[in-house]
Each structure stands twice: as structure tokens, then as C-alpha cells.
JSON list of C-alpha atoms in Angstrom, two decimals:
[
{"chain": "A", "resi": 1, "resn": "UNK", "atom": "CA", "xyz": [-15.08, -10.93, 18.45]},
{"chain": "A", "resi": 2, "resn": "UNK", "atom": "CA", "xyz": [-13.62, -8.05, 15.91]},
{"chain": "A", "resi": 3, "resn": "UNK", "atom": "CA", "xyz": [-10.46, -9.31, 15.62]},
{"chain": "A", "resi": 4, "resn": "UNK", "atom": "CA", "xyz": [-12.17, -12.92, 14.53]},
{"chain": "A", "resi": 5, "resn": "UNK", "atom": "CA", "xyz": [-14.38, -11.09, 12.42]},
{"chain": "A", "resi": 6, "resn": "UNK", "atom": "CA", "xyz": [-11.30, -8.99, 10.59]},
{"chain": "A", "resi": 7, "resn": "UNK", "atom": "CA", "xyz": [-9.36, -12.42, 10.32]},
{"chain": "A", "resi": 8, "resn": "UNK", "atom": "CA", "xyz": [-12.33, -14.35, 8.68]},
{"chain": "A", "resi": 9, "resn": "UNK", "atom": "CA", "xyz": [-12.65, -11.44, 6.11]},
{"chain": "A", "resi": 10, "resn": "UNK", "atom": "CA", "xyz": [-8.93, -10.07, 5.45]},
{"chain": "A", "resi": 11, "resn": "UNK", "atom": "CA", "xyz": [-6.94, -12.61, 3.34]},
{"chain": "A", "resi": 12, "resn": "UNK", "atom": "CA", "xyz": [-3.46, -12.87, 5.33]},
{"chain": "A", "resi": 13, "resn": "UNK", "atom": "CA", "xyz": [-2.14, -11.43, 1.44]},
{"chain": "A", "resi": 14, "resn": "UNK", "atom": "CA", "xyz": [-4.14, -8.40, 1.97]},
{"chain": "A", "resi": 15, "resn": "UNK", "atom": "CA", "xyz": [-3.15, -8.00, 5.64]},
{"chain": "A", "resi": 16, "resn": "UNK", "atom": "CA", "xyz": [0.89, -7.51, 4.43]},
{"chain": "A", "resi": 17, "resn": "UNK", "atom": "CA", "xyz": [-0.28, -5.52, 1.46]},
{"chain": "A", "resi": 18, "resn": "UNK", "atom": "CA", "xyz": [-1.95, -3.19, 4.18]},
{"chain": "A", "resi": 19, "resn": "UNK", "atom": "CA", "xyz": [1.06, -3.00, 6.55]},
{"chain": "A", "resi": 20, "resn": "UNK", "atom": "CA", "xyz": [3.13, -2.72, 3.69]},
{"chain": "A", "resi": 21, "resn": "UNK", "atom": "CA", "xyz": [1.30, 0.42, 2.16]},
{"chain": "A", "resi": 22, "resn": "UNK", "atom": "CA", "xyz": [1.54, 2.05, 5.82]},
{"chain": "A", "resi": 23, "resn": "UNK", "atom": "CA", "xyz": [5.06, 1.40, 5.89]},
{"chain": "A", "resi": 24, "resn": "UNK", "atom": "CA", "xyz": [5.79, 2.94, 2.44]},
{"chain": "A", "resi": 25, "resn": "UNK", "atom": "CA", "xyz": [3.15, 5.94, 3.39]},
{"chain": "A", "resi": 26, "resn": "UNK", "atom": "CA", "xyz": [5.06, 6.52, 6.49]},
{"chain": "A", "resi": 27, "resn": "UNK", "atom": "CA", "xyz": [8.65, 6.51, 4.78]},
{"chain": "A", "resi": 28, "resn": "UNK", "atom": "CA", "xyz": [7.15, 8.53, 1.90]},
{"chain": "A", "resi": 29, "resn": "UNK", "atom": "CA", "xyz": [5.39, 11.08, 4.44]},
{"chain": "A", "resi": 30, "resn": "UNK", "atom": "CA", "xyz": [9.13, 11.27, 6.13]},
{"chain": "A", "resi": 31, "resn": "UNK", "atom": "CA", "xyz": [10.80, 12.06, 2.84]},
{"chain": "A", "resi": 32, "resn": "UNK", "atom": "CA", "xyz": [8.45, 15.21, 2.13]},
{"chain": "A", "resi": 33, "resn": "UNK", "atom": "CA", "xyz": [9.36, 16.42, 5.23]},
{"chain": "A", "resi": 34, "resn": "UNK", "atom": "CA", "xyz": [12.72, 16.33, 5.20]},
{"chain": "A", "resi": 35, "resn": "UNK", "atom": "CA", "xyz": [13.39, 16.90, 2.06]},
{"chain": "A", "resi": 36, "resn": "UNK", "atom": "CA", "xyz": [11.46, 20.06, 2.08]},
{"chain": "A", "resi": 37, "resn": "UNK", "atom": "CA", "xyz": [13.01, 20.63, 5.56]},
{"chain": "A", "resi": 38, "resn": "UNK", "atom": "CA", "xyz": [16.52, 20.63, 4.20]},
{"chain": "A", "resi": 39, "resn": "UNK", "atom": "CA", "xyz": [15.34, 22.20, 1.07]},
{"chain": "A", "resi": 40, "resn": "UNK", "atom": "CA", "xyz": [14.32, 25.32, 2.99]},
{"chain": "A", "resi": 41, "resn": "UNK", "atom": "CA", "xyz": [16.95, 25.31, 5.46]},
{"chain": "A", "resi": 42, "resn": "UNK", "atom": "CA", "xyz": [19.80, 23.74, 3.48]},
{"chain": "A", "resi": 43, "resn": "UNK", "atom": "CA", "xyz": [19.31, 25.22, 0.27]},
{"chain": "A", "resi": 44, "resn": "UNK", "atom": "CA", "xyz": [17.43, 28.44, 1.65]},
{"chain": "A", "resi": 45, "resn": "UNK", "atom": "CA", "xyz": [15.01, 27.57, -1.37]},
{"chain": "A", "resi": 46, "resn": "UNK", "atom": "CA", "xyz": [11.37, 29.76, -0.60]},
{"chain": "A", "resi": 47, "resn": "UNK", "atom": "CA", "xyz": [9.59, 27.19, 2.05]},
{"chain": "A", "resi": 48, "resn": "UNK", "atom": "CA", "xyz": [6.89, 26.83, -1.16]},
{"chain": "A", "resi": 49, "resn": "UNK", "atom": "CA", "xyz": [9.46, 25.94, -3.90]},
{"chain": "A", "resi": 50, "resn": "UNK", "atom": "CA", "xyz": [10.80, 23.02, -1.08]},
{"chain": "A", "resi": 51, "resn": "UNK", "atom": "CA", "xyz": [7.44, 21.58, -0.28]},
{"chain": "A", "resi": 52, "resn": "UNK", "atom": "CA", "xyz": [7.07, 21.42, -3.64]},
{"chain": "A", "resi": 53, "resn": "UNK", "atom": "CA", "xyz": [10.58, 19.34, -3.81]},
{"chain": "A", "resi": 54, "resn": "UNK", "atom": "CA", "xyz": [8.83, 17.40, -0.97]},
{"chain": "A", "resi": 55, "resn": "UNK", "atom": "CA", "xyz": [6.00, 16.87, -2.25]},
{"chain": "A", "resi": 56, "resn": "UNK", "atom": "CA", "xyz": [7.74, 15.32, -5.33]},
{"chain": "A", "resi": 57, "resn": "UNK", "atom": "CA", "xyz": [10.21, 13.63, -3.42]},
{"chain": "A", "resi": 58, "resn": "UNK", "atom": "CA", "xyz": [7.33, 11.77, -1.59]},
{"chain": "A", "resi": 59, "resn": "UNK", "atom": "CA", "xyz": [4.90, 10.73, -4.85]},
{"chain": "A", "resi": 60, "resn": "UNK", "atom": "CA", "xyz": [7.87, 9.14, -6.29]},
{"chain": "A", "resi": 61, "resn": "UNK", "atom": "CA", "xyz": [9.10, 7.01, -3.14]},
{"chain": "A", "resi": 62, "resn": "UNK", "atom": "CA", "xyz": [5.12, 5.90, -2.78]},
{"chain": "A", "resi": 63, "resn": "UNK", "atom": "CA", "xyz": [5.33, 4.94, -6.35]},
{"chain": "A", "resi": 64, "resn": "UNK", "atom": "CA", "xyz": [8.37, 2.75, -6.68]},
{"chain": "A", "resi": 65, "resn": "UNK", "atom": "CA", "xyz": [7.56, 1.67, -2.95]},
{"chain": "A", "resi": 66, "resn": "UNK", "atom": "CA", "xyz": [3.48, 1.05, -3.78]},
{"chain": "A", "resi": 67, "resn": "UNK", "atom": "CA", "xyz": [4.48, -0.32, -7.19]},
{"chain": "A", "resi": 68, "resn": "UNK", "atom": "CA", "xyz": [7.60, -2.65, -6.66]},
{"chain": "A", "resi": 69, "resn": "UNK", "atom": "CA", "xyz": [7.04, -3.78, -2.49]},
{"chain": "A", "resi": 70, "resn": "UNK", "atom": "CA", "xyz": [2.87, -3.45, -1.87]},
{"chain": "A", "resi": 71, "resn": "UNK", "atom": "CA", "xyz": [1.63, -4.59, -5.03]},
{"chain": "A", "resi": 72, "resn": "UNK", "atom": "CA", "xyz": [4.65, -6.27, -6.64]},
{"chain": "A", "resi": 73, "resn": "UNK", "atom": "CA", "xyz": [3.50, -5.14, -9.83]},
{"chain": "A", "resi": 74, "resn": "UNK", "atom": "CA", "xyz": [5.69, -3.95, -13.45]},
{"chain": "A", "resi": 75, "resn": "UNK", "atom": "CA", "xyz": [6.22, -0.12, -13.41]},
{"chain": "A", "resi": 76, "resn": "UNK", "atom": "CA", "xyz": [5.49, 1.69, -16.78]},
{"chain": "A", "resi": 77, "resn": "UNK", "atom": "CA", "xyz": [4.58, 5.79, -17.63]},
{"chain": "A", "resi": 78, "resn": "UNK", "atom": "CA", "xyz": [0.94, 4.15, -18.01]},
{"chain": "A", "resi": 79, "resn": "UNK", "atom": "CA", "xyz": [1.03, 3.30, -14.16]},
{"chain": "A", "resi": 80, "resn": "UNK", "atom": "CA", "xyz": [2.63, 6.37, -12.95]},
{"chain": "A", "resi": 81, "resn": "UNK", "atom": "CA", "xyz": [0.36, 8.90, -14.83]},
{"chain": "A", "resi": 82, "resn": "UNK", "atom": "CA", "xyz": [-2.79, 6.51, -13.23]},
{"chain": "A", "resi": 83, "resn": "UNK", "atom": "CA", "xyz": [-0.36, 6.79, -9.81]},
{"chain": "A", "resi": 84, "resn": "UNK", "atom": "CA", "xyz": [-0.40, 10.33, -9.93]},
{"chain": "A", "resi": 85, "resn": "UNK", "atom": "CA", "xyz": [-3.88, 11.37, -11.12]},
{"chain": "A", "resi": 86, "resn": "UNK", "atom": "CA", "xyz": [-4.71, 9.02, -7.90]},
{"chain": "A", "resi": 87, "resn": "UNK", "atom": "CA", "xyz": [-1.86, 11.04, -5.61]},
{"chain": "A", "resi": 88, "resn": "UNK", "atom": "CA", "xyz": [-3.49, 14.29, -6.85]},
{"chain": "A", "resi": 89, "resn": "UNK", "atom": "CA", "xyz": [-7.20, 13.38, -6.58]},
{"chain": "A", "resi": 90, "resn": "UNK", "atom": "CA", "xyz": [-6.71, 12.13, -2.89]},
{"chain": "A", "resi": 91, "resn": "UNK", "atom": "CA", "xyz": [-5.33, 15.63, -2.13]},
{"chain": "A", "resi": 92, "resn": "UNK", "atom": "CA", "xyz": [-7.89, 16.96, -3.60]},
{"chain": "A", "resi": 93, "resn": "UNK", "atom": "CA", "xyz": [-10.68, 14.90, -1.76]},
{"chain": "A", "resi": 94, "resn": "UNK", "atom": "CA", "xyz": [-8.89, 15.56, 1.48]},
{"chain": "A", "resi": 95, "resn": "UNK", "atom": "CA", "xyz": [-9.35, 19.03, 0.98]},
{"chain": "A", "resi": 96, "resn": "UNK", "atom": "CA", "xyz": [-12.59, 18.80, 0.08]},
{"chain": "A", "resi": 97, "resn": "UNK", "atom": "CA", "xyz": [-13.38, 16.89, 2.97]},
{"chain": "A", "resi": 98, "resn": "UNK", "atom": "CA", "xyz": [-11.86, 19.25, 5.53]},
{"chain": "A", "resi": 99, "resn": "UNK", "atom": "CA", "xyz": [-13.53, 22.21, 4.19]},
{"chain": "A", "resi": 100, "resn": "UNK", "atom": "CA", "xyz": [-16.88, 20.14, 4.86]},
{"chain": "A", "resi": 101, "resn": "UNK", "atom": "CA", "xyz": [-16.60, 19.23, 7.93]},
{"chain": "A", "resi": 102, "resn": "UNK", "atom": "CA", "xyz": [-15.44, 22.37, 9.18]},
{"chain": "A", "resi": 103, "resn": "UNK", "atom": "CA", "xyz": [-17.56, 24.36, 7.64]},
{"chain": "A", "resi": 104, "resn": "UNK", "atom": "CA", "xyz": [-20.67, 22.57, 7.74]},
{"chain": "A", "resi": 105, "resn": "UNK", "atom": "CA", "xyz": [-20.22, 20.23, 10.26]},
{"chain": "A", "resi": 106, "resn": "UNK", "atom": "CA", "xyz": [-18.15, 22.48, 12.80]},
{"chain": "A", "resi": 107, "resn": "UNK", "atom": "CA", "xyz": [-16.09, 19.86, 13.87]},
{"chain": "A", "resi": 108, "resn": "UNK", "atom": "CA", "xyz": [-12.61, 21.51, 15.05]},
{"chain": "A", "resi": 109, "resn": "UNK", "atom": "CA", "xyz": [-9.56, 20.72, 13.11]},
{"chain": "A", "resi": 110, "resn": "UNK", "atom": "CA", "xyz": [-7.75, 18.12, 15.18]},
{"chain": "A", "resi": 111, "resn": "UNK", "atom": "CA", "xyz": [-11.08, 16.18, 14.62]},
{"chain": "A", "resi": 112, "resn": "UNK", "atom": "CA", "xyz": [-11.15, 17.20, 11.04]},
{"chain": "A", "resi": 113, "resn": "UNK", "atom": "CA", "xyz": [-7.81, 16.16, 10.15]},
{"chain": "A", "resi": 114, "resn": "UNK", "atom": "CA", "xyz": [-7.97, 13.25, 11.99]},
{"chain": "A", "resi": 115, "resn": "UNK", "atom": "CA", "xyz": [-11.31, 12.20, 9.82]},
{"chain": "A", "resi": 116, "resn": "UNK", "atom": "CA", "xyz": [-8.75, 13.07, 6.83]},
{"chain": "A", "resi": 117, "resn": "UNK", "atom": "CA", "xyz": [-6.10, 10.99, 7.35]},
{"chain": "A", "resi": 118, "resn": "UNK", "atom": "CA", "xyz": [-8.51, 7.80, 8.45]},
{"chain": "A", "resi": 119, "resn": "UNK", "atom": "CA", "xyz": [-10.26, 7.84, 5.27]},
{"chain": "A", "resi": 120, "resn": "UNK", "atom": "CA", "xyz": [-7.69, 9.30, 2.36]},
{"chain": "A", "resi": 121, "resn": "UNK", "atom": "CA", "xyz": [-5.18, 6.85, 3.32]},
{"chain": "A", "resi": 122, "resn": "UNK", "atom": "CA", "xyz": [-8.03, 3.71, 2.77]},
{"chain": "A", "resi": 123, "resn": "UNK", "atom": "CA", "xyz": [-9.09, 5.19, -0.37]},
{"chain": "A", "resi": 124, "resn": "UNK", "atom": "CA", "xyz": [-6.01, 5.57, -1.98]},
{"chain": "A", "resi": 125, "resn": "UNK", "atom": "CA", "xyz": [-5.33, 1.98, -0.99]},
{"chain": "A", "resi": 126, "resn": "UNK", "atom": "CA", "xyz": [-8.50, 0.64, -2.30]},
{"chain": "A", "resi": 127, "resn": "UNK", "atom": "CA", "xyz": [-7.55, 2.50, -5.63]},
{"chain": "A", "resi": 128, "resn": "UNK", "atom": "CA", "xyz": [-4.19, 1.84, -6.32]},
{"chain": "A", "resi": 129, "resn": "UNK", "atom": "CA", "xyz": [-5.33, -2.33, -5.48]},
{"chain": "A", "resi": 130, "resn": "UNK", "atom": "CA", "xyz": [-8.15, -1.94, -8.09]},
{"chain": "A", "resi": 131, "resn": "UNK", "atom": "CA", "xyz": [-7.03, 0.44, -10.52]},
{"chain": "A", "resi": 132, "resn": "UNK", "atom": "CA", "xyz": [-3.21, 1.68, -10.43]},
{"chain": "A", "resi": 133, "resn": "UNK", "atom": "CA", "xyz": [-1.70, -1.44, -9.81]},
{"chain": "A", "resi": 134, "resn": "UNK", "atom": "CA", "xyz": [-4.02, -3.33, -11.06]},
{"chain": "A", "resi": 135, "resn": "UNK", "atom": "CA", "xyz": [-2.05, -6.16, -13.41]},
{"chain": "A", "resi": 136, "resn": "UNK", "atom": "CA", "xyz": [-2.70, -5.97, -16.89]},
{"chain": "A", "resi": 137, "resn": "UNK", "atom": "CA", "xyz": [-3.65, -9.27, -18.78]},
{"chain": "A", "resi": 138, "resn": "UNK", "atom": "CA", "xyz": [-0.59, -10.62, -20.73]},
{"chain": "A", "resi": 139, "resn": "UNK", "atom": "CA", "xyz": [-1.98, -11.09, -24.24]},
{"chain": "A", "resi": 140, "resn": "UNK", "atom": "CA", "xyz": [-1.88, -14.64, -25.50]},
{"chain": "A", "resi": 141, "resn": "UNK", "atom": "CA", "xyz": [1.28, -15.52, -27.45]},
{"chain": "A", "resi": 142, "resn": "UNK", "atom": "CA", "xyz": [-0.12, -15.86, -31.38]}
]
């Protein structure tokens, strides 16, 4: 009964677009870590200064992998500033939302966390579909 329900209302485009995006969020999530990882234990850069590296490391493989395989869409600065106001945002809003629900809701963290990265991931989707990747009109020839 759900699964004909989701079928009847996802477009079988916006059903690769999602597996797509968790795809590139996966490999992106990967690349923090190890980059970071061999940052700190390669490099013996401070474990900040390689999450940082990580961190970095990560926004641009979700951009070039969002922009180029999920939404098939022309990469410009224009797109990457909207990209990472999004990628920072998101962060933010996680954060936000973990401090809430531990401290007013008193949920523990594993429940917390796992709240976190339900909803972040669907909002950043939702987002970059309507806003960051959103094509821009080609202006008519004059």
C-alpha cells in the first residue's frame, strides 16, 4: 500500500535523482573522512586543520557530483557560492536541531543524531532541486 502510494507520487526521474544524491552523499561523506584521516595521520596536520581539509574535500566532491551526475546541470561560481551557503546552512540547522532536541526534548544522542541525518539530508535535497541547481532560463537569442 506505501510502496504504491510512493510510486504514484515519485516520478521514476526523481527516484534516480534521489539514489543518485545518496550515492554522491555517501562518496562525499567517505572523502571527509579519509581525507582528514590521512591528513592527521599522514601528514600529522592538528586533527582540526585535517577536518577542515575534509570538510573541503567533501563540499567539493558533493558539488561536482550534485551538479554534473544528480542534477545534470552547468557549473558556474554563481552555483557554487548558492552550493555552499546551502552546505553551510544545513550544518548549521543540524546543529541547531541537535541542541533542541537534546536539550529540550531529552531525547539521547543516538536518537538525536539519527533525527539529524533523516531530515538534513532531505532538506538539502529539496534545496539544491529548487534553488542550487535549479536551471537558469536561456535568454532568447535577439
Amino acid at each position: 500500500m506505501v510502496i504504491t502510494f510512493l510510486k504514484r507520487q515519485l516520478s521514476r526521474e526523481l527516484i534516480v535523482q534521489l539514489f543518485i544524491f545518496g550515492i554522491v552523499g555517501v562518496t562525499a561523506t567517505l572523502t571527509h573522512y579519509f581525507v582528514a584521516l590521512g591528513t592527521h595521520e599522514g601528514l600529522w596536520v592538528d586533527l582540526y586543520i585535517a577536518n577542515l581539509f575534509g570538510y573541503v574535500s567533501a563540499v567539493l566532491v558533493s558539488y561536482f557530483g550534485h551538479g554534473k551526475l544528480t542534477f545534470r546541470q552547468e557549473l558556474s561560481w554563481k552555483v557554487f557560492m548558492r552550493f555552499a551557503l546551502v552546505s553551510v546552512l544545513t550544518f548549521l540547522l543540524s546543529e541547531v536541531i541537535l541542541y533542541c532536541l537534546g536539550t529540550f526534548a531529552k531525547l539521547p544522542h543516538r536518537v538525536s543524531l539519527g533525527v539529524v541525518v533523516c531530515i538534513i539530508p532531505l532538506i538539502s535535497f529539496v534545496l539544491s532541486k529548487l534553488w542550487v541547481f535549479k536551471a537558469e532560463p536561456v535568454e532568447a537569442l535577439r
